[in-house]
Amino acid sequence: MPSQMILPITNLHPSHSLLEKPNSTSDDDPITITTTTTTTNSLLFEDEKAISIKPLLSRTLSYTNTNTSTTTTTSATHYQQRRRRIASENSLSSLSSSSPDRRNSFGHDVGHAASETFLITRLSWKLLKYLGVGYKWITRFLALSCYSFLLFPGFFQVGYYYFFSSQVRRSIVYGDQPRNRLDLYLPKNNDGPKPVIAFVTGGAWIIGYKAWGCLLGQQLSERDIIVACIDYRNFPQGTMSDMVKDASQGISFVCNNIAEYGGDPDRIYLMGQSAGAHIAACTLVEQAINEAGEGESTSWSVSQIKAYFGLSGGYNLFKLVDYFHSRGLYRSIFLSIMEGEKSLERFSPEVVVQNPNIRNAVSLLPPIILFHGTADYSIPFDARVLRKLFKELG
């Protein structure tokens, strides 16, 4: 029969031909049975196909996911590199384009700073005029600044010696006050006790400092002399009585302890310069008065001082008040340093030694040698004062 020759069963998988064909009773039955068989075989083929494809799909999917993640990471890396390259190019281009602007801005800042400096200088000048500081004072200050600048190489050399020399013993404590310190300048030669100079530096009672005696200490220590530069409280940290007290404590330390540093206790000399000469003289006179009094206990004696050397000192404050005022150390400040006008007599050695009530104290004083330059302007030279003082001291 022609209909049986074109059955679709011939297109099935070869494994399907093993199915048995059931018995037929009529001509139409094979067609029905064949159709059923075809449907059953088709379902089996689809199941096999599904089973065989399932692992293949999972492997493919895993491989695809791995490739996708790798591709994504690579793309992200390239993207970041591209962004950095673009940002770098943009920054370089912005720098190159902004260079002229920056130069212009720098020039503008310099001009602004110069104008501000000029304004501040002009206002400072006007303020100084209102305060009574005139043109003459300012020109002298500028001249002093230039002079200091020219001396700077020498200052540097002395400063190096002060801070790095093994012959200098700095800031030895002699009292309980903040400025109770002294510097010792020791000779290199240690062959026996050396003569000693206790030196009180100057500084207008305001800027005195022990390091000001560095050059003197260097020169004398090279000649086998020990130098002790005594520091003391300055105004406004202390007034004149505080300065005298500090100087007395420093001298006492030298007299009682200098043997430990190679000094000779029997050859101690006292020296002062400018304001330091005034302080040392007041200290010496006050110590003599204390020793002459009854029941006075002292830690050192004027007899331990072999001689006193005064360099450019002022010994009569009554004659110096107006002069200092004209030189810029105003009367109110000077009187504050000296503890008032009533204390001028107490701190004027020339006046004190003329008091007949202290003749015994004056007789205890050591030999006094005074030096003063005739062209000195800080403290003026007055030969009459020196002659009168020597006469009173005998």
PDB file of N, CA and C in Angstrom, residues 167-249:
ATOM      1  N   GLN A 167      88.308  75.982  77.112  1.00  0.00           N
ATOM      2  CA  GLN A 167      88.831  76.792  78.211  1.00  0.00           C
ATOM      3  C   GLN A 167      87.748  77.627  78.888  1.00  0.00           C
ATOM      4  N   VAL A 168      86.529  77.579  78.380  1.00  0.00           N
ATOM      5  CA  VAL A 168      85.435  78.389  78.919  1.00  0.00           C
ATOM      6  C   VAL A 168      84.475  77.480  79.695  1.00  0.00           C
ATOM      7  N   ARG A 169      84.210  77.833  80.942  1.00  0.00           N
ATOM      8  CA  ARG A 169      83.205  77.155  81.759  1.00  0.00           C
ATOM      9  C   ARG A 169      82.016  78.099  81.888  1.00  0.00           C
ATOM     10  N   ARG A 170      80.968  77.806  81.154  1.00  0.00           N
ATOM     11  CA  ARG A 170      79.827  78.721  81.062  1.00  0.00           C
ATOM     12  C   ARG A 170      78.772  78.425  82.131  1.00  0.00           C
ATOM     13  N   SER A 171      78.141  79.502  82.586  1.00  0.00           N
ATOM     14  CA  SER A 171      76.930  79.446  83.421  1.00  0.00           C
ATOM     15  C   SER A 171      77.112  78.604  84.683  1.00  0.00           C
ATOM     16  N   ILE A 172      78.152  78.902  85.426  1.00  0.00           N
ATOM     17  CA  ILE A 172      78.338  78.286  86.740  1.00  0.00           C
ATOM     18  C   ILE A 172      77.423  78.989  87.740  1.00  0.00           C
ATOM     19  N   VAL A 173      76.620  78.234  88.448  1.00  0.00           N
ATOM     20  CA  VAL A 173      75.611  78.812  89.348  1.00  0.00           C
ATOM     21  C   VAL A 173      76.277  79.286  90.639  1.00  0.00           C
ATOM     22  N   TYR A 174      75.987  80.521  91.034  1.00  0.00           N
ATOM     23  CA  TYR A 174      76.523  81.049  92.288  1.00  0.00           C
ATOM     24  C   TYR A 174      75.430  81.495  93.253  1.00  0.00           C
ATOM     25  N   GLY A 175      74.156  81.482  92.837  1.00  0.00           N
ATOM     26  CA  GLY A 175      73.043  81.907  93.685  1.00  0.00           C
ATOM     27  C   GLY A 175      71.753  81.251  93.257  1.00  0.00           C
ATOM     28  N   ASP A 176      70.657  81.654  93.897  1.00  0.00           N
ATOM     29  CA  ASP A 176      69.359  81.030  93.635  1.00  0.00           C
ATOM     30  C   ASP A 176      68.464  81.857  92.714  1.00  0.00           C
ATOM     31  N   GLN A 177      68.941  82.974  92.208  1.00  0.00           N
ATOM     32  CA  GLN A 177      68.166  83.799  91.285  1.00  0.00           C
ATOM     33  C   GLN A 177      68.415  83.366  89.841  1.00  0.00           C
ATOM     34  N   PRO A 178      67.469  83.676  88.935  1.00  0.00           N
ATOM     35  CA  PRO A 178      67.618  83.210  87.537  1.00  0.00           C
ATOM     36  C   PRO A 178      68.906  83.669  86.867  1.00  0.00           C
ATOM     37  N   ARG A 179      69.388  84.868  87.172  1.00  0.00           N
ATOM     38  CA  ARG A 179      70.591  85.386  86.516  1.00  0.00           C
ATOM     39  C   ARG A 179      71.850  85.184  87.348  1.00  0.00           C
ATOM     40  N   ASN A 180      71.769  84.398  88.378  1.00  0.00           N
ATOM     41  CA  ASN A 180      72.945  84.161  89.226  1.00  0.00           C
ATOM     42  C   ASN A 180      73.838  83.108  88.588  1.00  0.00           C
ATOM     43  N   ARG A 181      74.554  83.523  87.552  1.00  0.00           N
ATOM     44  CA  ARG A 181      75.463  82.654  86.810  1.00  0.00           C
ATOM     45  C   ARG A 181      76.749  83.428  86.533  1.00  0.00           C
ATOM     46  N   LEU A 182      77.833  82.685  86.338  1.00  0.00           N
ATOM     47  CA  LEU A 182      79.084  83.328  85.928  1.00  0.00           C
ATOM     48  C   LEU A 182      79.834  82.401  84.974  1.00  0.00           C
ATOM     49  N   ASP A 183      80.670  83.011  84.137  1.00  0.00           N
ATOM     50  CA  ASP A 183      81.518  82.275  83.195  1.00  0.00           C
ATOM     51  C   ASP A 183      82.964  82.359  83.650  1.00  0.00           C
ATOM     52  N   LEU A 184      83.669  81.246  83.557  1.00  0.00           N
ATOM     53  CA  LEU A 184      85.093  81.205  83.899  1.00  0.00           C
ATOM     54  C   LEU A 184      85.916  80.985  82.635  1.00  0.00           C
ATOM     55  N   TYR A 185      86.951  81.799  82.471  1.00  0.00           N
ATOM     56  CA  TYR A 185      87.901  81.660  81.368  1.00  0.00           C
ATOM     57  C   TYR A 185      89.222  81.192  81.967  1.00  0.00           C
ATOM     58  N   LEU A 186      89.594  79.952  81.659  1.00  0.00           N
ATOM     59  CA  LEU A 186      90.743  79.313  82.297  1.00  0.00           C
ATOM     60  C   LEU A 186      91.935  79.271  81.346  1.00  0.00           C
ATOM     61  N   PRO A 187      93.133  79.507  81.860  1.00  0.00           N
ATOM     62  CA  PRO A 187      94.338  79.392  81.020  1.00  0.00           C
ATOM     63  C   PRO A 187      94.596  77.935  80.629  1.00  0.00           C
ATOM     64  N   LYS A 188      95.301  77.748  79.531  1.00  0.00           N
ATOM     65  CA  LYS A 188      95.678  76.398  79.115  1.00  0.00           C
ATOM     66  C   LYS A 188      96.764  75.829  80.012  1.00  0.00           C
ATOM     67  N   ASN A 189      97.612  76.703  80.548  1.00  0.00           N
ATOM     68  CA  ASN A 189      98.711  76.272  81.403  1.00  0.00           C
ATOM     69  C   ASN A 189      98.209  76.072  82.834  1.00  0.00           C
ATOM     70  N   ASN A 190      98.433  74.894  83.386  1.00  0.00           N
ATOM     71  CA  ASN A 190      97.960  74.566  84.731  1.00  0.00           C
ATOM     72  C   ASN A 190      99.106  74.389  85.730  1.00  0.00           C
ATOM     73  N   ASP A 191     100.160  75.133  85.564  1.00  0.00           N
ATOM     74  CA  ASP A 191     101.333  74.973  86.421  1.00  0.00           C
ATOM     75  C   ASP A 191     101.279  75.895  87.642  1.00  0.00           C
ATOM     76  N   GLY A 192     100.304  75.681  88.498  1.00  0.00           N
ATOM     77  CA  GLY A 192     100.225  76.467  89.722  1.00  0.00           C
ATOM     78  C   GLY A 192      99.026  77.396  89.756  1.00  0.00           C
ATOM     79  N   PRO A 193      98.706  77.933  90.924  1.00  0.00           N
ATOM     80  CA  PRO A 193      97.569  78.857  91.068  1.00  0.00           C
ATOM     81  C   PRO A 193      97.759  80.125  90.233  1.00  0.00           C
ATOM     82  N   LYS A 194      96.655  80.569  89.673  1.00  0.00           N
ATOM     83  CA  LYS A 194      96.681  81.736  88.785  1.00  0.00           C
ATOM     84  C   LYS A 194      96.000  82.935  89.439  1.00  0.00           C
ATOM     85  N   PRO A 195      96.416  84.135  89.095  1.00  0.00           N
ATOM     86  CA  PRO A 195      95.675  85.324  89.556  1.00  0.00           C
ATOM     87  C   PRO A 195      94.281  85.353  88.932  1.00  0.00           C
ATOM     88  N   VAL A 196      93.368  85.991  89.643  1.00  0.00           N
ATOM     89  CA  VAL A 196      91.947  85.953  89.257  1.00  0.00           C
ATOM     90  C   VAL A 196      91.406  87.378  89.162  1.00  0.00           C
ATOM     91  N   ILE A 197      90.577  87.600  88.132  1.00  0.00           N
ATOM     92  CA  ILE A 197      89.850  88.863  87.996  1.00  0.00           C
ATOM     93  C   ILE A 197      88.357  88.556  87.981  1.00  0.00           C
ATOM     94  N   ALA A 198      87.627  89.136  88.934  1.00  0.00           N
ATOM     95  CA  ALA A 198      86.162  89.059  88.948  1.00  0.00           C
ATOM     96  C   ALA A 198      85.636  90.283  88.199  1.00  0.00           C
ATOM     97  N   PHE A 199      84.994  90.031  87.051  1.00  0.00           N
ATOM     98  CA  PHE A 199      84.617  91.116  86.146  1.00  0.00           C
ATOM     99  C   PHE A 199      83.103  91.263  86.090  1.00  0.00           C
ATOM    100  N   VAL A 200      82.632  92.512  86.306  1.00  0.00           N
ATOM    101  CA  VAL A 200      81.206  92.831  86.209  1.00  0.00           C
ATOM    102  C   VAL A 200      80.998  93.623  84.921  1.00  0.00           C
ATOM    103  N   THR A 201      80.263  93.057  83.982  1.00  0.00           N
ATOM    104  CA  THR A 201      80.080  93.675  82.665  1.00  0.00           C
ATOM    105  C   THR A 201      79.086  94.833  82.725  1.00  0.00           C
ATOM    106  N   GLY A 202      79.163  95.697  81.714  1.00  0.00           N
ATOM    107  CA  GLY A 202      78.245  96.826  81.605  1.00  0.00           C
ATOM    108  C   GLY A 202      77.035  96.495  80.751  1.00  0.00           C
ATOM    109  N   GLY A 203      76.196  97.530  80.541  1.00  0.00           N
ATOM    110  CA  GLY A 203      74.986  97.357  79.743  1.00  0.00           C
ATOM    111  C   GLY A 203      73.883  98.308  80.132  1.00  0.00           C
ATOM    112  N   ALA A 204      74.251  99.493  80.626  1.00  0.00           N
ATOM    113  CA  ALA A 204      73.274 100.538  80.965  1.00  0.00           C
ATOM    114  C   ALA A 204      72.240 100.056  81.975  1.00  0.00           C
ATOM    115  N   TRP A 205      72.609  99.096  82.827  1.00  0.00           N
ATOM    116  CA  TRP A 205      71.734  98.525  83.842  1.00  0.00           C
ATOM    117  C   TRP A 205      70.505  97.815  83.254  1.00  0.00           C
ATOM    118  N   ILE A 206      70.476  97.673  81.930  1.00  0.00           N
ATOM    119  CA  ILE A 206      69.303  97.100  81.266  1.00  0.00           C
ATOM    120  C   ILE A 206      69.675  95.887  80.404  1.00  0.00           C
ATOM    121  N   ILE A 207      70.801  95.954  79.718  1.00  0.00           N
ATOM    122  CA  ILE A 207      71.165  94.881  78.780  1.00  0.00           C
ATOM    123  C   ILE A 207      72.488  94.230  79.154  1.00  0.00           C
ATOM    124  N   GLY A 208      72.889  94.300  80.410  1.00  0.00           N
ATOM    125  CA  GLY A 208      74.129  93.661  80.822  1.00  0.00           C
ATOM    126  C   GLY A 208      74.035  92.141  80.727  1.00  0.00           C
ATOM    127  N   TYR A 209      75.158  91.524  80.366  1.00  0.00           N
ATOM    128  CA  TYR A 209      75.186  90.053  80.250  1.00  0.00           C
ATOM    129  C   TYR A 209      76.626  89.584  80.402  1.00  0.00           C
ATOM    130  N   LYS A 210      76.808  88.423  80.985  1.00  0.00           N
ATOM    131  CA  LYS A 210      78.142  87.909  81.264  1.00  0.00           C
ATOM    132  C   LYS A 210      78.958  87.637  80.007  1.00  0.00           C
ATOM    133  N   ALA A 211      78.292  87.326  78.892  1.00  0.00           N
ATOM    134  CA  ALA A 211      79.024  87.023  77.659  1.00  0.00           C
ATOM    135  C   ALA A 211      79.709  88.253  77.073  1.00  0.00           C
ATOM    136  N   TRP A 212      79.326  89.460  77.526  1.00  0.00           N
ATOM    137  CA  TRP A 212      79.973  90.665  77.004  1.00  0.00           C
ATOM    138  C   TRP A 212      81.454  90.716  77.388  1.00  0.00           C
ATOM    139  N   GLY A 213      81.851  89.956  78.379  1.00  0.00           N
ATOM    140  CA  GLY A 213      83.250  89.930  78.784  1.00  0.00           C
ATOM    141  C   GLY A 213      84.057  88.831  78.116  1.00  0.00           C
ATOM    142  N   CYS A 214      83.524  88.251  77.048  1.00  0.00           N
ATOM    143  CA  CYS A 214      84.197  87.123  76.391  1.00  0.00           C
ATOM    144  C   CYS A 214      85.563  87.518  75.832  1.00  0.00           C
ATOM    145  N   LEU A 215      85.636  88.652  75.143  1.00  0.00           N
ATOM    146  CA  LEU A 215      86.904  89.061  74.540  1.00  0.00           C
ATOM    147  C   LEU A 215      87.958  89.350  75.609  1.00  0.00           C
ATOM    148  N   LEU A 216      87.555  90.019  76.698  1.00  0.00           N
ATOM    149  CA  LEU A 216      88.476  90.265  77.798  1.00  0.00           C
ATOM    150  C   LEU A 216      88.949  88.946  78.410  1.00  0.00           C
ATOM    151  N   GLY A 217      88.019  88.029  78.613  1.00  0.00           N
ATOM    152  CA  GLY A 217      88.383  86.737  79.171  1.00  0.00           C
ATOM    153  C   GLY A 217      89.335  85.957  78.289  1.00  0.00           C
ATOM    154  N   GLN A 218      89.114  86.036  76.969  1.00  0.00           N
ATOM    155  CA  GLN A 218      90.005  85.335  76.037  1.00  0.00           C
ATOM    156  C   GLN A 218      91.416  85.911  76.092  1.00  0.00           C
ATOM    157  N   GLN A 219      91.505  87.233  76.076  1.00  0.00           N
ATOM    158  CA  GLN A 219      92.817  87.867  76.061  1.00  0.00           C
ATOM    159  C   GLN A 219      93.590  87.629  77.364  1.00  0.00           C
ATOM    160  N   LEU A 220      92.927  87.744  78.492  1.00  0.00           N
ATOM    161  CA  LEU A 220      93.627  87.581  79.767  1.00  0.00           C
ATOM    162  C   LEU A 220      93.925  86.110  80.072  1.00  0.00           C
ATOM    163  N   SER A 221      93.048  85.202  79.667  1.00  0.00           N
ATOM    164  CA  SER A 221      93.326  83.783  79.910  1.00  0.00           C
ATOM    165  C   SER A 221      94.540  83.306  79.113  1.00  0.00           C
ATOM    166  N   GLU A 222      94.785  83.921  77.956  1.00  0.00           N
ATOM    167  CA  GLU A 222      95.992  83.597  77.190  1.00  0.00           C
ATOM    168  C   GLU A 222      97.255  84.094  77.890  1.00  0.00           C
ATOM    169  N   ARG A 223      97.097  84.960  78.897  1.00  0.00           N
ATOM    170  CA  ARG A 223      98.223  85.490  79.666  1.00  0.00           C
ATOM    171  C   ARG A 223      98.232  84.923  81.093  1.00  0.00           C
ATOM    172  N   ASP A 224      97.651  83.726  81.226  1.00  0.00           N
ATOM    173  CA  ASP A 224      97.658  82.981  82.488  1.00  0.00           C
ATOM    174  C   ASP A 224      96.916  83.692  83.608  1.00  0.00           C
ATOM    175  N   ILE A 225      95.799  84.324  83.271  1.00  0.00           N
ATOM    176  CA  ILE A 225      94.949  84.966  84.271  1.00  0.00           C
ATOM    177  C   ILE A 225      93.540  84.373  84.145  1.00  0.00           C
ATOM    178  N   ILE A 226      92.981  83.947  85.246  1.00  0.00           N
ATOM    179  CA  ILE A 226      91.604  83.446  85.254  1.00  0.00           C
ATOM    180  C   ILE A 226      90.642  84.628  85.344  1.00  0.00           C
ATOM    181  N   VAL A 227      89.627  84.609  84.499  1.00  0.00           N
ATOM    182  CA  VAL A 227      88.621  85.678  84.481  1.00  0.00           C
ATOM    183  C   VAL A 227      87.259  85.068  84.800  1.00  0.00           C
ATOM    184  N   ALA A 228      86.566  85.676  85.768  1.00  0.00           N
ATOM    185  CA  ALA A 228      85.200  85.265  86.130  1.00  0.00           C
ATOM    186  C   ALA A 228      84.254  86.406  85.777  1.00  0.00           C
ATOM    187  N   CYS A 229      83.443  86.207  84.738  1.00  0.00           N
ATOM    188  CA  CYS A 229      82.466  87.226  84.310  1.00  0.00           C
ATOM    189  C   CYS A 229      81.151  86.964  85.035  1.00  0.00           C
ATOM    190  N   ILE A 230      80.771  87.902  85.892  1.00  0.00           N
ATOM    191  CA  ILE A 230      79.611  87.728  86.767  1.00  0.00           C
ATOM    192  C   ILE A 230      78.368  88.319  86.096  1.00  0.00           C
ATOM    193  N   ASP A 231      77.318  87.518  86.006  1.00  0.00           N
ATOM    194  CA  ASP A 231      76.032  87.993  85.489  1.00  0.00           C
ATOM    195  C   ASP A 231      75.166  88.470  86.652  1.00  0.00           C
ATOM    196  N   TYR A 232      74.159  89.286  86.352  1.00  0.00           N
ATOM    197  CA  TYR A 232      73.299  89.844  87.401  1.00  0.00           C
ATOM    198  C   TYR A 232      71.959  90.202  86.786  1.00  0.00           C
ATOM    199  N   ARG A 233      70.969  90.383  87.633  1.00  0.00           N
ATOM    200  CA  ARG A 233      69.643  90.773  87.149  1.00  0.00           C
ATOM    201  C   ARG A 233      69.665  92.195  86.597  1.00  0.00           C
ATOM    202  N   ASN A 234      69.013  92.389  85.475  1.00  0.00           N
ATOM    203  CA  ASN A 234      68.894  93.701  84.841  1.00  0.00           C
ATOM    204  C   ASN A 234      67.496  94.268  85.080  1.00  0.00           C
ATOM    205  N   PHE A 235      67.364  95.556  84.854  1.00  0.00           N
ATOM    206  CA  PHE A 235      66.048  96.190  84.912  1.00  0.00           C
ATOM    207  C   PHE A 235      65.251  95.792  83.658  1.00  0.00           C
ATOM    208  N   PRO A 236      63.983  95.453  83.778  1.00  0.00           N
ATOM    209  CA  PRO A 236      63.092  95.549  84.951  1.00  0.00           C
ATOM    210  C   PRO A 236      63.015  94.279  85.794  1.00  0.00           C
ATOM    211  N   GLN A 237      63.840  93.271  85.494  1.00  0.00           N
ATOM    212  CA  GLN A 237      63.853  92.077  86.323  1.00  0.00           C
ATOM    213  C   GLN A 237      64.310  92.377  87.743  1.00  0.00           C
ATOM    214  N   GLY A 238      65.127  93.389  87.880  1.00  0.00           N
ATOM    215  CA  GLY A 238      65.595  93.799  89.197  1.00  0.00           C
ATOM    216  C   GLY A 238      65.982  95.266  89.179  1.00  0.00           C
ATOM    217  N   THR A 239      66.085  95.852  90.345  1.00  0.00           N
ATOM    218  CA  THR A 239      66.523  97.250  90.482  1.00  0.00           C
ATOM    219  C   THR A 239      67.959  97.268  91.009  1.00  0.00           C
ATOM    220  N   MET A 240      68.453  98.458  91.345  1.00  0.00           N
ATOM    221  CA  MET A 240      69.866  98.612  91.678  1.00  0.00           C
ATOM    222  C   MET A 240      70.276  97.777  92.894  1.00  0.00           C
ATOM    223  N   SER A 241      69.438  97.712  93.905  1.00  0.00           N
ATOM    224  CA  SER A 241      69.792  96.916  95.081  1.00  0.00           C
ATOM    225  C   SER A 241      69.900  95.435  94.735  1.00  0.00           C
ATOM    226  N   ASP A 242      69.071  94.955  93.808  1.00  0.00           N
ATOM    227  CA  ASP A 242      69.169  93.561  93.353  1.00  0.00           C
ATOM    228  C   ASP A 242      70.469  93.320  92.596  1.00  0.00           C
ATOM    229  N   MET A 243      70.876  94.282  91.794  1.00  0.00           N
ATOM    230  CA  MET A 243      72.124  94.144  91.050  1.00  0.00           C
ATOM    231  C   MET A 243      73.322  94.091  91.987  1.00  0.00           C
ATOM    232  N   VAL A 244      73.320  94.956  93.013  1.00  0.00           N
ATOM    233  CA  VAL A 244      74.412  94.957  93.986  1.00  0.00           C
ATOM    234  C   VAL A 244      74.439  93.641  94.758  1.00  0.00           C
ATOM    235  N   LYS A 245      73.275  93.140  95.115  1.00  0.00           N
ATOM    236  CA  LYS A 245      73.205  91.866  95.841  1.00  0.00           C
ATOM    237  C   LYS A 245      73.754  90.721  94.988  1.00  0.00           C
ATOM    238  N   ASP A 246      73.364  90.677  93.701  1.00  0.00           N
ATOM    239  CA  ASP A 246      73.854  89.619  92.816  1.00  0.00           C
ATOM    240  C   ASP A 246      75.367  89.708  92.638  1.00  0.00           C
ATOM    241  N   ALA A 247      75.874  90.921  92.440  1.00  0.00           N
ATOM    242  CA  ALA A 247      77.328  91.090  92.278  1.00  0.00           C
ATOM    243  C   ALA A 247      78.072  90.648  93.536  1.00  0.00           C
ATOM    244  N   SER A 248      77.519  90.949  94.702  1.00  0.00           N
ATOM    245  CA  SER A 248      78.168  90.550  95.944  1.00  0.00           C
ATOM    246  C   SER A 248      78.203  89.027  96.082  1.00  0.00           C
ATOM    247  N   GLN A 249      77.118  88.361  95.705  1.00  0.00           N
ATOM    248  CA  GLN A 249      77.090  86.901  95.753  1.00  0.00           C
ATOM    249  C   GLN A 249      78.088  86.293  94.762  1.00  0.00           C
TER     250      GLN A 249
END
